[in-house]
XYZ file of C-alpha atoms in Angstrom:
480
model
C 112.727 143.643 185.120
C 110.556 141.068 186.349
C 107.001 140.876 187.544
C 105.501 139.963 190.670
C 102.093 139.632 189.079
C 100.161 140.858 186.069
C 100.115 144.778 185.773
C 97.010 146.454 186.352
C 95.538 148.583 183.701
C 95.162 152.151 183.718
C 93.904 154.417 181.556
C 94.556 158.279 181.331
C 92.567 160.799 181.966
C 94.310 163.377 180.060
C 93.772 161.649 176.511
C 93.526 164.053 173.496
C 95.833 166.649 176.038
C 99.024 167.386 174.521
C 101.926 169.472 175.162
C 103.019 170.426 171.640
C 106.468 171.623 172.432
C 107.837 168.690 174.671
C 105.881 165.782 173.821
C 106.743 166.214 170.132
C 110.283 164.859 171.267
C 108.773 161.724 172.450
C 106.930 160.272 169.667
C 103.523 158.665 170.644
C 104.938 156.693 173.403
C 102.341 159.005 175.743
C 99.235 156.989 174.827
C 100.059 154.600 177.333
C 98.513 151.653 178.436
C 94.502 152.166 177.611
C 91.550 149.483 178.443
C 88.091 149.597 179.185
C 88.245 148.741 183.078
C 90.411 151.999 184.930
C 91.657 151.110 187.953
C 91.827 153.856 190.535
C 95.354 153.277 192.066
C 95.646 156.526 194.104
C 95.200 155.900 197.534
C 95.204 157.972 200.778
C 98.286 156.324 202.348
C 100.360 157.171 199.551
C 103.899 157.978 200.488
C 104.449 160.495 197.814
C 100.825 161.989 197.920
C 102.112 163.766 201.620
C 99.770 165.968 203.070
C 102.233 168.544 202.207
C 100.490 168.269 198.793
C 96.811 167.802 199.547
C 95.948 170.370 196.703
C 96.369 167.401 194.278
C 92.635 167.226 193.803
C 91.018 166.721 190.561
C 88.667 170.090 191.075
C 90.407 172.679 192.591
C 88.558 175.473 194.217
C 90.517 179.267 194.709
C 90.542 179.940 198.439
C 88.881 183.285 199.350
C 91.114 186.355 198.675
C 90.601 187.906 202.404
C 92.961 191.285 202.380
C 96.108 193.006 200.589
C 99.055 190.861 201.938
C 97.226 187.354 200.712
C 96.507 189.067 197.193
C 99.968 190.313 196.531
C 101.586 186.678 197.741
C 99.167 185.234 195.593
C 100.228 187.459 192.832
C 103.864 187.141 193.666
C 103.747 183.284 193.949
C 100.754 182.320 192.150
C 99.364 178.563 193.275
C 100.143 175.780 190.678
C 102.764 178.447 188.444
C 105.878 178.128 187.226
C 107.145 180.492 189.930
C 105.529 178.022 192.523
C 106.677 175.060 191.323
C 110.497 176.536 190.933
C 110.276 177.325 194.808
C 108.622 173.967 195.613
C 111.206 172.286 193.889
C 114.279 174.156 195.039
C 112.760 173.800 198.843
C 113.044 170.091 198.349
C 116.129 169.844 196.540
C 118.046 172.457 198.568
C 118.861 171.333 202.207
C 121.890 169.247 203.818
C 123.731 169.131 200.513
C 124.326 172.559 200.450
C 126.406 172.019 203.726
C 128.436 169.180 202.125
C 129.362 170.348 199.148
C 132.815 172.382 199.610
C 133.739 168.742 201.194
C 132.362 166.798 198.160
C 134.528 169.060 195.906
C 137.361 168.316 197.924
C 136.749 164.449 197.390
C 136.112 164.566 193.935
C 137.929 167.594 192.466
C 137.134 170.985 191.469
C 136.510 170.437 187.735
C 135.387 166.668 188.047
C 133.037 167.883 190.788
C 131.695 170.530 188.447
C 131.129 167.967 185.464
C 129.191 165.559 187.774
C 127.074 168.603 188.871
C 126.139 169.591 185.377
C 125.107 165.879 184.380
C 123.341 165.311 187.294
C 121.541 168.243 186.872
C 120.626 167.177 183.046
C 119.519 163.768 184.073
C 116.882 165.159 186.838
C 114.972 167.509 184.548
C 115.355 164.657 182.030
C 113.882 161.963 184.665
C 111.401 164.728 185.614
C 110.075 165.025 182.026
C 109.761 161.064 181.971
C 107.835 160.879 184.753
C 105.733 163.550 183.458
C 105.215 161.395 180.551
C 104.539 158.135 182.536
C 101.988 160.355 184.810
C 99.933 161.685 182.189
C 99.531 158.043 180.333
C 98.442 156.411 183.367
C 96.858 158.902 185.770
C 99.138 158.119 188.654
C 100.400 160.964 190.787
C 102.745 158.887 193.120
C 105.661 155.960 192.559
C 103.838 153.712 194.235
C 100.960 153.947 191.769
C 102.703 153.761 189.145
C 104.769 150.702 190.042
C 101.572 148.998 190.817
C 99.981 149.793 187.479
C 102.976 149.353 185.674
C 104.664 146.350 187.278
C 101.557 144.843 189.332
C 100.923 144.150 192.768
C 103.559 143.909 195.345
C 105.698 146.573 193.517
C 104.199 149.495 195.149
C 105.435 148.159 198.255
C 108.870 147.775 197.297
C 109.131 151.390 195.197
C 107.183 152.760 198.792
C 110.040 151.235 200.763
C 112.816 152.863 198.786
C 111.025 156.332 198.825
C 110.675 155.671 202.876
C 114.022 154.687 203.391
C 115.005 157.957 201.028
C 113.117 160.308 203.150
C 114.197 158.645 206.754
C 117.932 158.792 205.524
C 117.565 162.428 204.692
C 115.868 163.154 208.243
C 118.689 161.421 209.903
C 121.316 163.748 207.867
C 119.133 166.545 208.613
C 119.740 165.717 212.980
C 123.383 165.351 211.935
C 123.446 168.604 210.122
C 121.752 170.350 213.471
C 124.719 168.626 215.615
C 127.207 170.287 213.352
C 125.296 173.650 213.457
C 125.552 174.160 216.665
C 129.282 172.604 217.569
C 130.748 176.019 216.368
C 128.520 178.049 218.486
C 128.952 175.811 221.597
C 132.649 175.966 221.327
C 133.246 179.744 220.496
C 130.528 181.490 222.938
C 132.312 182.742 226.019
C 130.738 181.042 229.139
C 129.933 177.766 227.363
C 129.903 175.116 230.091
C 132.575 172.279 229.777
C 129.735 169.865 229.344
C 128.132 171.489 226.268
C 131.465 171.332 224.201
C 131.964 167.355 224.498
C 129.967 164.997 222.370
C 127.415 163.995 224.664
C 126.585 167.721 225.512
C 126.312 168.249 221.775
C 124.174 165.413 221.598
C 121.938 166.784 224.614
C 121.398 170.313 222.506
C 120.628 168.510 219.597
C 117.802 166.693 221.047
C 116.353 169.622 222.623
C 116.147 171.420 219.546
C 114.602 168.238 217.909
C 112.200 168.196 221.021
C 111.271 172.061 220.342
C 111.353 172.860 217.026
C 110.893 169.681 214.954
C 108.396 167.402 216.917
C 105.448 169.972 217.050
C 105.657 170.357 213.662
C 105.272 166.780 212.815
C 102.458 166.289 215.494
C 99.470 167.631 212.893
C 98.108 165.360 210.512
C 98.028 167.832 207.924
C 99.833 171.115 206.684
C 97.958 172.604 203.980
C 100.297 174.571 201.889
C 104.167 175.009 201.769
C 105.186 177.391 198.731
C 105.616 180.165 201.233
C 107.958 177.950 203.609
C 109.437 176.951 200.589
C 109.813 180.383 199.269
C 111.492 181.096 202.700
C 113.413 178.300 203.088
C 114.986 178.799 199.470
C 115.832 182.397 200.585
C 117.904 181.203 203.827
C 119.676 178.837 201.401
C 120.568 181.958 199.127
C 121.734 183.783 202.145
C 124.044 181.029 203.494
C 125.901 180.915 199.775
C 125.847 184.579 199.803
C 127.993 184.201 203.195
C 130.268 180.955 201.795
C 131.379 183.308 199.237
C 132.146 186.612 201.086
C 133.927 184.692 203.777
C 135.913 182.894 201.079
C 136.758 186.285 199.295
C 137.823 188.099 202.360
C 139.757 185.154 203.377
C 140.978 181.759 201.654
C 140.360 182.707 198.194
C 143.296 185.311 198.163
C 145.208 182.430 198.609
C 144.736 180.643 195.537
C 145.069 177.122 194.596
C 146.948 175.259 197.289
C 149.078 172.280 197.224
C 146.264 170.071 198.820
C 143.894 171.109 196.341
C 142.677 168.938 193.310
C 141.168 169.344 190.209
C 140.504 165.871 189.826
C 140.359 162.771 191.772
C 140.310 158.823 190.890
C 139.281 155.575 192.597
C 136.564 155.182 195.449
C 137.061 158.707 196.974
C 135.934 160.111 193.295
C 132.657 157.644 193.521
C 132.071 159.066 197.113
C 131.810 162.138 196.075
C 129.545 161.478 193.477
C 126.755 159.474 195.596
C 126.012 163.022 197.411
C 125.955 164.826 194.220
C 123.134 162.708 193.726
C 121.681 162.854 197.111
C 121.758 166.950 196.437
C 119.365 166.724 193.294
C 116.828 163.982 194.803
C 113.656 165.398 194.156
C 111.876 163.286 191.739
C 109.297 162.182 194.707
C 107.370 165.233 194.350
C 107.061 165.253 190.201
C 103.315 164.227 190.798
C 102.186 167.158 192.900
C 104.263 169.390 190.564
C 102.772 168.018 187.646
C 99.077 167.569 188.816
C 99.039 171.204 190.643
C 99.624 173.013 187.176
C 97.530 175.898 186.109
C 95.463 175.842 184.292
C 95.969 172.349 183.603
C 98.672 169.814 184.166
C 101.135 170.269 181.271
C 104.460 168.249 180.919
C 105.759 171.469 179.151
C 105.858 173.339 182.450
C 106.608 170.622 184.583
C 110.267 170.623 182.489
C 110.043 174.517 182.376
C 110.076 174.551 186.291
C 112.567 171.626 186.603
C 115.029 172.994 184.423
C 114.728 176.546 186.050
C 115.287 175.223 189.563
C 117.680 172.661 189.121
C 119.730 175.204 187.178
C 119.718 177.553 189.781
C 120.451 174.986 192.160
C 123.138 173.678 190.443
C 124.738 177.022 190.069
C 124.630 177.451 194.064
C 126.069 174.480 194.544
C 129.227 175.324 192.563
C 129.439 178.518 194.411
C 129.215 176.640 197.714
C 131.298 174.097 196.700
C 134.312 176.332 194.922
C 134.457 179.257 196.932
C 133.996 176.565 200.502
C 136.739 174.630 199.185
C 139.308 177.527 198.494
C 138.284 179.099 201.814
C 139.606 175.931 203.882
C 141.360 173.799 201.443
C 142.547 170.646 203.168
C 140.782 171.805 206.078
C 137.493 171.234 204.957
C 134.982 169.568 207.051
C 132.628 167.183 206.087
C 129.860 169.689 206.899
C 131.455 173.373 206.461
C 129.331 174.733 209.341
C 132.208 173.097 211.297
C 134.742 175.834 209.655
C 133.065 178.783 210.510
C 132.858 180.984 213.496
C 129.634 182.422 213.718
C 130.096 183.824 217.285
C 132.205 186.528 216.308
C 130.899 186.924 212.897
C 127.351 188.428 213.191
C 126.620 187.931 209.245
C 127.413 184.105 209.985
C 125.508 183.947 212.684
C 122.345 185.332 210.813
C 123.187 182.163 208.289
C 123.479 179.595 210.681
C 119.965 180.538 212.310
C 118.130 180.706 208.869
C 119.880 176.995 208.225
C 118.447 175.909 211.516
C 115.074 177.052 210.448
C 115.455 175.514 206.860
C 116.666 172.422 208.311
C 113.461 172.016 210.885
C 111.062 172.593 208.206
C 112.703 170.189 205.885
C 112.980 167.907 208.670
C 109.283 168.080 209.296
C 108.757 167.320 204.979
C 110.675 164.270 205.147
C 108.784 163.113 208.471
C 105.428 163.186 206.396
C 106.037 160.731 203.591
C 107.796 158.273 206.163
C 104.139 158.236 208.151
C 102.503 158.193 204.991
C 103.902 154.911 203.897
C 103.963 153.561 207.099
C 100.059 154.252 207.305
C 99.712 152.850 203.959
C 101.554 149.180 205.227
C 99.285 149.295 208.293
C 96.266 150.088 206.164
C 95.512 153.247 208.294
C 93.519 156.194 206.930
C 94.705 159.644 207.364
C 91.419 160.858 207.983
C 90.054 158.235 210.531
C 92.829 156.995 212.513
C 92.346 158.047 215.925
C 94.826 161.159 216.747
C 96.718 159.131 219.691
C 98.040 156.269 217.398
C 98.832 159.134 215.069
C 100.853 160.871 217.555
C 102.477 157.175 218.411
C 103.324 156.180 215.111
C 105.008 159.886 214.295
C 106.963 159.886 217.561
C 108.346 156.449 217.326
C 109.827 157.193 213.421
C 111.133 160.503 214.901
C 112.761 158.999 217.825
C 114.783 156.569 215.795
C 115.626 159.014 213.313
C 116.767 161.081 216.151
C 118.743 158.320 218.060
C 120.603 157.745 213.881
C 121.059 160.933 214.026
C 123.124 161.649 216.917
C 125.454 158.470 216.339
C 126.148 158.066 212.560
C 129.959 158.947 212.093
C 129.086 161.989 210.022
C 126.812 163.924 207.822
C 128.417 162.236 204.793
C 127.598 159.032 205.820
C 123.889 159.445 205.959
C 124.031 161.410 202.238
C 126.105 159.330 200.396
C 124.039 156.240 201.442
C 120.942 157.882 200.694
C 122.044 159.201 197.242
C 123.949 155.896 196.270
C 121.424 153.290 197.155
C 118.256 155.433 197.032
C 119.339 157.944 194.782
C 120.210 155.014 192.324
C 116.678 153.700 192.236
C 114.599 157.158 192.647
C 117.036 159.491 190.100
C 117.743 156.775 187.378
C 116.140 153.409 187.432
C 112.549 154.395 188.627
C 111.661 157.116 185.838
C 113.320 154.770 183.208
C 111.306 151.685 183.751
C 108.204 153.474 184.171
C 108.222 155.291 180.984
C 109.068 151.935 179.212
C 106.309 150.023 180.917
C 104.005 152.375 179.652
C 103.580 150.728 176.445
C 104.482 151.674 173.109
C 108.043 151.928 173.728
C 110.492 151.083 171.398
C 113.082 152.608 169.297
C 110.702 153.263 166.223
C 108.433 155.257 168.494
C 110.801 157.381 170.591
C 113.696 158.161 168.720
C 117.234 156.922 169.246
C 118.229 159.923 171.394
C 115.382 159.012 174.049
C 116.115 155.309 173.455
C 119.868 155.859 174.373
C 118.539 158.365 177.248
C 116.553 155.838 178.897
C 118.957 153.159 178.897
C 121.961 155.600 179.801
C 119.452 155.867 182.777
C 119.402 151.948 183.459
C 123.305 151.582 183.047
C 123.976 154.737 185.559
C 121.472 153.626 188.209
C 123.282 150.223 188.585
C 126.453 152.063 188.834
C 125.179 154.324 191.453
C 123.558 151.548 193.348
C 126.756 148.985 193.569
C 130.039 151.385 193.377
C 128.385 154.188 195.021
C 127.209 152.111 197.968
C 130.851 150.317 198.458
C 132.381 153.353 198.359
C 130.157 154.938 200.808
C 130.514 152.603 203.468
C 134.265 151.912 202.629
C 135.067 155.731 203.062
C 132.767 156.047 206.321
C 133.728 152.875 208.538
C 137.237 151.712 207.048
C 139.091 154.982 206.225
């Protein structure tokens, strides 16, 4: 990778602090580039240093314990612990991908989809660990800061733009998901006006949901803590997967494998499904938050454990949703499985739909915050000092553009596929590999053959995902 300018030197604040169980596998690479002149690269306008993760402060002050409920929740989900980090990673990972999983299994085939998910889950845990090494070596908390310190000035804007595009595309997909969620309700509810059953009526209701439930959440400058919301969101997804299993077990699963179902597929169709699988594990942007919030101190071992647990659970949920959803509807599986159910006449499905609506609204807000922060970074605005009227205008303009795109894209799989291939290729593969390689003291001799091969595998896989994944997504979305 070429450099726009000379890298900015950084000094690790964690020199001498080693995580023996995990770091021993990486040799001495974590020493990183250290010089006398330390550059503080962390900026308030950084994309991944969002308001949702303001707890990334160097000094942590335990909040006052006010009542029994507070003490119980602190005990159940302790701040900075493995459980808290697992919920945070799970909440970021689980979202729009779960509702597109059955159609992705239909595109790639059942066995091939399971293989994809296992490989991508493993790669995700590995890249989270590599990012932890890079952040410990440099002291950087965000992707942009890593790019500035390791690649040089200018690269932080490129990396920030890729992350902004990823969050923006994900927010667009969530708008589209809301439309797919209300469609079966409007079509099956008795007494629904004819207009609301049309595409224009659906867009009208989607816009109202956006205005009433999504916009108010993105107006405040800061959201102090998300670990409780994360736990609720993950619970909603768990219930939704359970309803898919129940519905399939009492309906389509009884019919077994049908003629229009496949174990494997080939060509562009299989690659298109891969793009959505990559999107479904896209969570690397919050690595800094998870790592530096670790208690009693930042730990790569704890980061790896939390990543492995959360990604394994997500993989199992994806496989269950994909297999049972695909067997339920076979060739009639829609891009969003929400189209396939009838929540009006199945009360347990209606509960799942309401839960997914809450999850989508919360996830939309969490993706809009990084978009806002990168905009502020480019405009040289400070979140604390910018006038509130400017803040409101900035977030509303971004939200309106997101709404328009979400209302008019062909399907949710188009947004998910483009984000997964174009942005996921960079965020999930290329960036973690290059960040670690550029930390210094990286060679076959220092990191070992397996890390050396693993890093170059990420580079090759990232290029394949970007090129072939993007082409396949565009081809199937607009030309088939």
